[in-house]
Amino acid sequence: MLVRQLADIIGTDRDVKAETWASRRLLLKSDDMGFSLHDTIIYAGTETLIRYRNHLEAVYCIEGEGEVETLDDNRIHPIRPGTVYALDRHDRHLLRASKDLRLICVFNPPLVGRETHDAEGVYPLLTE
Ligand code: 9YT
């Protein structure tokens, strides 16, 4: 069995930072679970354009406040603790935080570890 602490990940190469978020990557492809699992902070006052063309992502909010706007239909969905959303259509969307959001995120296929968004909000499909 694999046991790991968030505290042991912070400051390592599993603690990936971008302008609008920090992603603590608890489980990655190399852990052989078939998915990756992240504890993500989206910084208050930011907006992030995202489109996971190569991945499915489920997002579960455990702290904070914000909203996600799906850009195909311009619908805005509030996010608060207890909200889950699943990007089952590789939905292009804007993620906004009014207070720091803490999100538990699952990716399939799993991330390798160093992925960050390109200009369109896409993560590349990396191999190790
Ligand atoms: C919700 C979302 O996709 N935020 C961007 C970071 C991503 N969750 C990650 O790499 O952990």
XYZ file of N, CA, C and O and ligand atoms in Angstrom:
523
model
N 0.840 -1.191 0.000
C 0.000 0.000 0.000
C 0.878 1.246 0.000
O 1.946 1.252 0.598
N 0.366 2.243 -0.670
C 1.109 3.495 -0.777
C 0.479 4.506 0.193
O -0.728 4.711 0.161
N 1.289 5.111 1.042
C 0.787 6.139 1.962
C 1.686 7.360 1.812
O 2.915 7.229 1.798
N 1.057 8.511 1.678
C 1.817 9.730 1.424
C 1.128 10.876 2.139
O -0.095 10.862 2.301
N 1.884 11.879 2.557
C 1.327 13.057 3.236
C 1.465 14.283 2.336
O 2.526 14.472 1.717
N 0.424 15.116 2.313
C 0.513 16.381 1.576
C 1.747 17.164 2.011
O 2.477 17.720 1.183
N 2.017 17.203 3.298
C 3.154 17.982 3.822
C 4.484 17.534 3.217
O 5.413 18.334 3.079
N 4.577 16.258 2.836
C 5.830 15.750 2.280
C 5.988 16.091 0.797
O 7.060 15.908 0.218
N 4.890 16.562 0.178
C 4.915 16.888 -1.252
C 5.264 18.354 -1.477
O 5.887 18.720 -2.463
N 4.853 19.194 -0.517
C 5.035 20.643 -0.673
C 6.528 20.961 -0.816
O 7.360 20.464 -0.059
N 6.832 21.751 -1.873
C 8.212 22.139 -2.128
C 9.001 21.141 -2.959
O 10.164 21.378 -3.271
N 8.376 20.009 -3.336
C 9.053 19.023 -4.190
C 8.608 19.235 -5.638
O 7.798 20.118 -5.929
N 9.086 18.366 -6.540
C 8.674 18.517 -7.942
C 7.232 18.068 -8.168
O 6.691 18.227 -9.258
N 6.568 17.529 -7.137
C 5.123 17.239 -7.222
C 4.277 18.448 -6.823
O 3.055 18.372 -6.835
N 4.913 19.531 -6.446
C 4.232 20.768 -6.060
C 4.421 21.743 -7.223
O 5.414 22.475 -7.284
N 3.454 21.718 -8.176
C 3.613 22.441 -9.437
C 2.841 23.752 -9.344
O 1.664 23.754 -8.945
N 3.508 24.866 -9.726
C 2.869 26.176 -9.579
C 2.700 26.856 -10.927
O 3.557 26.759 -11.792
N 1.563 27.528 -11.097
C 1.309 28.364 -12.272
C 0.881 29.729 -11.743
O 0.825 29.950 -10.526
N 0.578 30.652 -12.678
C 0.256 32.013 -12.240
C -0.993 32.042 -11.356
O -1.063 32.805 -10.388
N -1.988 31.214 -11.667
C -3.272 31.304 -10.973
C -3.537 30.136 -10.030
O -4.578 30.115 -9.374
N -2.634 29.154 -9.964
C -2.904 27.972 -9.135
C -1.625 27.294 -8.673
O -0.543 27.506 -9.231
N -1.803 26.468 -7.643
C -0.748 25.545 -7.206
C -1.381 24.163 -7.156
O -2.514 24.003 -6.678
N -0.684 23.166 -7.680
C -1.229 21.807 -7.759
C -0.281 20.846 -7.049
O 0.851 20.662 -7.471
N -0.771 20.278 -5.948
C 0.031 19.309 -5.198
C -0.380 17.932 -5.683
O -1.501 17.483 -5.421
N 0.511 17.284 -6.410
C 0.153 16.071 -7.149
C 0.426 14.828 -6.301
O 1.547 14.307 -6.235
N -0.640 14.409 -5.638
C -0.542 13.338 -4.626
C -0.250 11.987 -5.266
O 0.531 11.187 -4.731
N -0.943 11.718 -6.381
C -0.746 10.461 -7.118
C -0.556 10.805 -8.588
O -1.306 11.625 -9.131
N 0.436 10.191 -9.221
C 0.749 10.447 -10.628
C 0.810 9.139 -11.401
O 0.695 8.051 -10.823
N 1.018 9.260 -12.693
C 1.073 8.065 -13.558
C 2.043 7.020 -13.008
O 1.753 5.827 -13.008
N 3.177 7.488 -12.507
C 4.204 6.561 -12.013
C 3.735 5.760 -10.789
O 4.337 4.752 -10.433
N 2.628 6.193 -10.181
C 2.085 5.445 -9.039
C 1.165 4.303 -9.481
O 0.677 3.533 -8.635
N 0.916 4.235 -10.833
C 0.227 3.071 -11.423
C -1.190 2.833 -10.900
O -1.587 1.679 -10.700
N -1.938 3.920 -10.689
C -3.323 3.768 -10.256
C -4.315 3.949 -11.417
O -5.520 3.767 -11.238
N -3.819 4.393 -12.567
C -4.712 4.610 -13.704
C -5.363 5.983 -13.701
O -6.135 6.318 -14.595
N -5.098 6.774 -12.671
C -5.584 8.161 -12.597
C -4.555 8.948 -11.813
O -3.680 8.363 -11.157
N -4.634 10.281 -11.880
C -3.834 11.077 -10.950
C -4.768 11.868 -10.042
O -5.923 12.146 -10.398
N -4.275 12.193 -8.855
C -5.066 12.815 -7.788
C -4.297 14.022 -7.266
O -3.119 13.881 -6.886
N -4.966 15.175 -7.294
C -4.270 16.419 -6.966
C -5.045 17.202 -5.908
O -6.281 17.199 -5.929
N -4.324 17.894 -5.058
C -4.900 18.854 -4.111
C -4.485 20.224 -4.641
O -3.309 20.588 -4.580
N -5.466 20.945 -5.204
C -5.174 22.163 -5.974
C -5.716 23.392 -5.265
O -6.840 23.367 -4.744
N -4.928 24.461 -5.266
C -5.397 25.767 -4.783
C -5.518 26.692 -5.989
O -4.570 26.827 -6.772
N -6.688 27.304 -6.146
C -6.883 28.336 -7.171
C -6.911 29.665 -6.414
O -7.723 29.850 -5.505
N -6.026 30.561 -6.801
C -5.869 31.785 -6.020
C -7.058 32.736 -6.179
O -7.565 32.920 -7.302
N -7.466 33.332 -5.059
C -8.572 34.297 -5.044
C -8.302 35.439 -6.021
O -7.170 35.918 -6.134
N -9.356 35.847 -6.734
C -9.240 36.987 -7.644
C -8.714 36.619 -9.017
O -8.467 37.510 -9.835
N -8.545 35.324 -9.289
C -8.003 34.919 -10.598
C -9.069 34.275 -11.480
O -10.111 33.813 -10.996
N -8.732 34.262 -12.770
C -9.557 33.573 -13.778
C -8.601 32.733 -14.623
O -7.549 33.223 -15.034
N -8.953 31.466 -14.844
C -8.076 30.553 -15.599
C -8.879 29.942 -16.746
O -9.953 29.377 -16.525
N -8.338 30.062 -17.958
C -8.943 29.406 -19.128
C -8.411 27.981 -19.201
O -7.191 27.763 -19.178
N -9.333 27.017 -19.271
C -8.939 25.605 -19.246
C -9.697 24.840 -20.327
O -10.895 25.041 -20.525
N -8.966 23.958 -21.015
C -9.637 22.975 -21.870
C -8.783 21.715 -21.934
O -7.739 21.702 -22.603
N -9.225 20.687 -21.210
C -8.439 19.455 -21.163
C -8.810 18.564 -22.344
O -9.532 17.593 -22.217
N -8.239 18.921 -23.488
C -8.527 18.187 -24.727
C -8.099 16.714 -24.623
O -8.707 15.833 -25.203
N -7.028 16.471 -23.864
C -6.432 15.124 -23.793
C -6.786 14.349 -22.532
O -6.303 13.225 -22.350
N -7.555 14.964 -21.639
C -7.830 14.345 -20.342
C -9.294 14.529 -19.959
O -9.945 15.477 -20.404
N -9.775 13.642 -19.088
C -11.009 13.870 -18.345
C -10.601 14.339 -16.954
O -9.611 13.837 -16.406
N -11.359 15.268 -16.390
C -11.053 15.726 -15.037
C -12.344 15.820 -14.222
O -13.353 16.342 -14.713
N -12.298 15.325 -12.990
C -13.359 15.561 -12.009
C -12.779 16.456 -10.917
O -11.610 16.300 -10.529
N -13.597 17.395 -10.455
C -13.134 18.416 -9.504
C -14.119 18.475 -8.333
O -15.321 18.676 -8.546
N -13.606 18.317 -7.122
C -14.455 18.361 -5.925
C -13.942 19.467 -5.000
O -12.768 19.445 -4.585
N -14.805 20.432 -4.715
C -14.413 21.573 -3.883
C -14.551 21.231 -2.398
O -15.613 20.787 -1.956
N -13.473 21.472 -1.652
C -13.547 21.254 -0.198
C -13.400 22.558 0.598
O -13.718 22.586 1.777
N -12.925 23.638 -0.066
C -12.817 24.937 0.626
C -12.944 26.043 -0.409
O -12.587 25.853 -1.574
N -13.433 27.218 0.047
C -13.397 28.408 -0.784
C -14.681 28.678 -1.537
O -15.743 28.098 -1.256
N -14.563 29.588 -2.534
C -15.753 30.056 -3.260
C -15.334 30.528 -4.644
O -14.294 31.188 -4.787
N -16.138 30.174 -5.633
C -15.834 30.614 -6.994
C -16.918 30.186 -7.950
O -18.064 29.938 -7.549
N -16.548 30.133 -9.238
C -17.522 29.716 -10.246
C -16.781 29.170 -11.447
O -15.594 29.451 -11.657
N -17.503 28.342 -12.218
C -16.965 27.843 -13.481
C -17.959 28.230 -14.564
O -19.170 28.051 -14.411
N -17.436 28.807 -15.650
C -18.277 29.189 -16.788
C -17.929 28.299 -17.968
O -16.765 28.268 -18.409
N -18.905 27.547 -18.465
C -18.683 26.712 -19.647
C -18.892 27.587 -20.886
O -19.909 28.284 -21.004
N -17.907 27.561 -21.792
C -17.879 28.559 -22.854
C -18.694 28.165 -24.082
O -19.001 29.017 -24.909
N -19.096 26.901 -24.199
C -19.957 26.532 -25.325
C -21.375 27.063 -25.138
O -22.056 27.406 -26.105
N -21.830 27.120 -23.868
C -23.207 27.555 -23.604
C -23.277 28.775 -22.677
O -24.363 29.206 -22.304
N -22.094 29.304 -22.297
C -22.020 30.481 -21.414
C -22.821 30.328 -20.126
O -23.388 31.288 -19.615
N -22.845 29.111 -19.588
C -23.520 28.901 -18.296
C -22.504 29.071 -17.171
O -21.343 28.655 -17.288
N -22.954 29.676 -16.082
C -22.088 29.893 -14.921
C -22.591 29.019 -13.776
O -23.767 29.058 -13.427
N -21.675 28.212 -13.223
C -22.019 27.302 -12.129
C -21.233 27.724 -10.888
O -19.994 27.706 -10.921
N -21.920 28.099 -9.801
C -21.211 28.452 -8.568
C -20.465 27.242 -8.006
O -20.921 26.102 -8.145
N -19.338 27.507 -7.368
C -18.550 26.447 -6.717
C -18.404 26.800 -5.246
O -18.001 27.925 -4.908
N -18.745 25.859 -4.388
C -18.561 26.025 -2.943
C -18.243 24.646 -2.376
O -18.369 23.640 -3.108
N -17.848 24.555 -1.108
C -17.534 23.236 -0.551
C -18.703 22.266 -0.744
O -19.860 22.605 -0.473
N -18.400 21.098 -1.281
C -19.432 20.109 -1.570
C -19.801 20.037 -3.041
O -20.475 19.103 -3.469
N -19.353 21.036 -3.836
C -19.645 21.017 -5.277
C -18.654 20.101 -5.988
O -17.449 20.170 -5.746
N -19.196 19.250 -6.874
C -18.331 18.470 -7.766
C -18.722 18.797 -9.202
O -19.908 18.994 -9.489
N -17.704 18.946 -10.078
C -18.013 19.016 -11.511
C -17.064 18.102 -12.267
O -15.946 17.863 -11.826
N -17.593 17.570 -13.368
C -16.833 16.611 -14.172
C -16.802 17.112 -15.607
O -17.855 17.382 -16.194
N -15.611 17.235 -16.149
C -15.440 17.734 -17.515
C -15.519 16.539 -18.462
O -14.518 16.083 -19.010
N -16.759 16.049 -18.617
C -16.963 14.800 -19.375
C -16.965 15.034 -20.875
O -16.954 14.083 -21.650
N -16.990 16.305 -21.298
C -16.983 16.629 -22.741
C -15.771 17.464 -23.103
O -15.818 18.228 -24.067
N -14.722 17.339 -22.291
C -13.505 18.137 -22.544
C -13.882 19.620 -22.651
O -13.327 20.359 -23.465
N -14.833 20.021 -21.821
C -15.453 21.348 -21.910
C -14.417 22.469 -21.784
O -13.639 22.497 -20.830
N -14.507 23.417 -22.701
C -13.709 24.636 -22.588
C -14.389 25.511 -21.540
O -15.604 25.726 -21.607
N -13.620 26.007 -20.558
C -14.271 26.740 -19.473
C -13.343 27.751 -18.825
O -12.110 27.698 -18.996
N -13.951 28.666 -18.091
C -13.210 29.643 -17.287
C -13.473 29.313 -15.831
O -14.629 29.146 -15.427
N -12.409 29.224 -15.060
C -12.520 28.938 -13.636
C -12.132 30.204 -12.874
O -11.051 30.754 -13.091
N -13.044 30.655 -12.027
C -12.795 31.894 -11.272
C -12.912 31.601 -9.781
O -13.798 30.853 -9.358
N -12.037 32.240 -9.012
C -12.088 32.104 -7.556
C -12.345 33.477 -6.946
O -11.629 34.429 -7.248
N -13.368 33.584 -6.109
C -13.563 34.838 -5.366
C -12.859 34.738 -4.008
O -12.390 35.728 -3.459
N -12.793 33.518 -3.456
C -11.920 33.223 -2.306
C -11.030 32.067 -2.747
O -11.448 31.291 -3.633
N -9.865 31.904 -2.150
C -9.002 30.765 -2.510
C -9.846 29.495 -2.547
O -10.544 29.174 -1.567
N -9.789 28.785 -3.661
C -10.512 27.521 -3.795
C -9.543 26.380 -3.522
O -8.413 26.383 -4.033
N -9.971 25.421 -2.751
C -9.187 24.187 -2.576
C -9.984 23.057 -3.214
O -11.101 22.747 -2.781
N -9.393 22.482 -4.248
C -10.093 21.521 -5.096
C -9.329 20.202 -5.123
O -8.096 20.192 -5.302
N -10.051 19.113 -4.966
C -9.469 17.781 -5.147
C -9.787 17.368 -6.582
O -10.964 17.323 -6.968
N -8.753 17.113 -7.356
C -8.912 16.881 -8.791
C -8.389 15.501 -9.175
O -7.325 15.085 -8.701
N -9.153 14.826 -10.041
C -8.753 13.506 -10.541
C -8.650 13.580 -12.058
O -9.583 14.068 -12.717
N -7.537 13.114 -12.599
C -7.318 13.129 -14.050
C -7.197 11.718 -14.600
O -6.511 10.863 -14.030
N -7.848 11.506 -15.739
C -7.725 10.272 -16.504
C -7.530 10.667 -17.973
O -8.407 11.346 -18.517
N -6.454 10.250 -18.647
C -5.337 9.485 -18.108
C -4.560 10.302 -17.071
O -4.654 11.530 -17.055
N -3.793 9.620 -16.233
C -3.078 10.316 -15.167
C -2.023 11.264 -15.711
O -1.408 10.995 -16.746
N -1.808 12.369 -15.000
C -0.707 13.253 -15.366
C 0.612 12.590 -15.001
O 0.701 11.801 -14.057
N 1.628 12.957 -15.768
C 2.984 12.459 -15.523
C 3.626 13.242 -14.378
O 4.390 12.692 -13.584
N 3.318 14.553 -14.298
C 3.842 15.292 -13.157
C 4.153 16.739 -13.409
O 3.956 17.573 -12.545
N 4.627 17.088 -14.612
C 5.105 18.460 -14.792
C 4.171 19.289 -15.684
O 4.522 20.421 -16.058
N 2.999 18.758 -16.025
C 2.110 19.456 -16.959
C 1.629 20.802 -16.405
O 1.240 20.902 -15.252
N 1.655 21.812 -17.298
C 0.975 23.089 -17.017
C 0.223 23.483 -18.290
O 0.486 22.958 -19.368
N -0.707 24.436 -18.143
C -1.562 24.810 -19.274
C -0.779 25.511 -20.374
O 0.092 26.335 -20.091
N -1.152 25.239 -21.635
C -0.650 26.069 -22.730
C -1.588 27.269 -22.890
O -2.504 27.465 -22.069
N -1.416 28.053 -23.951
C -2.188 29.298 -24.107
C -3.689 29.038 -24.210
O -4.502 29.912 -23.898
N -4.067 27.824 -24.656
C -5.503 27.495 -24.759
C -6.015 26.747 -23.539
O -7.157 26.266 -23.527
N -5.172 26.582 -22.528
C -5.609 25.897 -21.315
C -5.527 24.392 -21.401
O -6.144 23.679 -20.604
N -4.752 23.895 -22.358
C -4.644 22.448 -22.580
C -3.406 21.916 -21.858
O -2.379 22.592 -21.794
N -3.509 20.703 -21.307
C -2.325 19.977 -20.844
C -1.888 19.040 -21.965
O -2.729 18.333 -22.540
N -0.583 18.972 -22.286
C -0.142 18.019 -23.297
C -0.276 16.601 -22.776
O -0.328 16.383 -21.561
N -0.330 15.656 -23.706
C -0.344 14.244 -23.316
C 1.113 13.797 -23.248
O 1.739 13.538 -24.273
N 1.662 13.768 -22.045
C 3.090 13.453 -21.892
C 3.273 11.986 -21.579
O 2.427 11.353 -20.956
N 4.438 11.449 -22.014
C 4.836 10.126 -21.550
C 6.071 10.353 -20.688
O 6.721 11.370 -20.790
N 6.389 9.387 -19.848
C 7.481 9.634 -18.894
C 8.853 9.551 -19.554
O 9.055 8.940 -20.547
C -9.478 22.719 -11.611
C -8.249 22.761 -12.430
O -8.138 22.107 -13.421
N -7.277 23.561 -11.988
C -5.995 23.668 -12.628
C -4.957 22.794 -11.992
C -5.259 21.309 -12.120
N -6.368 20.917 -11.314
C -4.077 20.497 -11.654
O -3.121 20.350 -12.430
O -4.101 20.020 -10.530
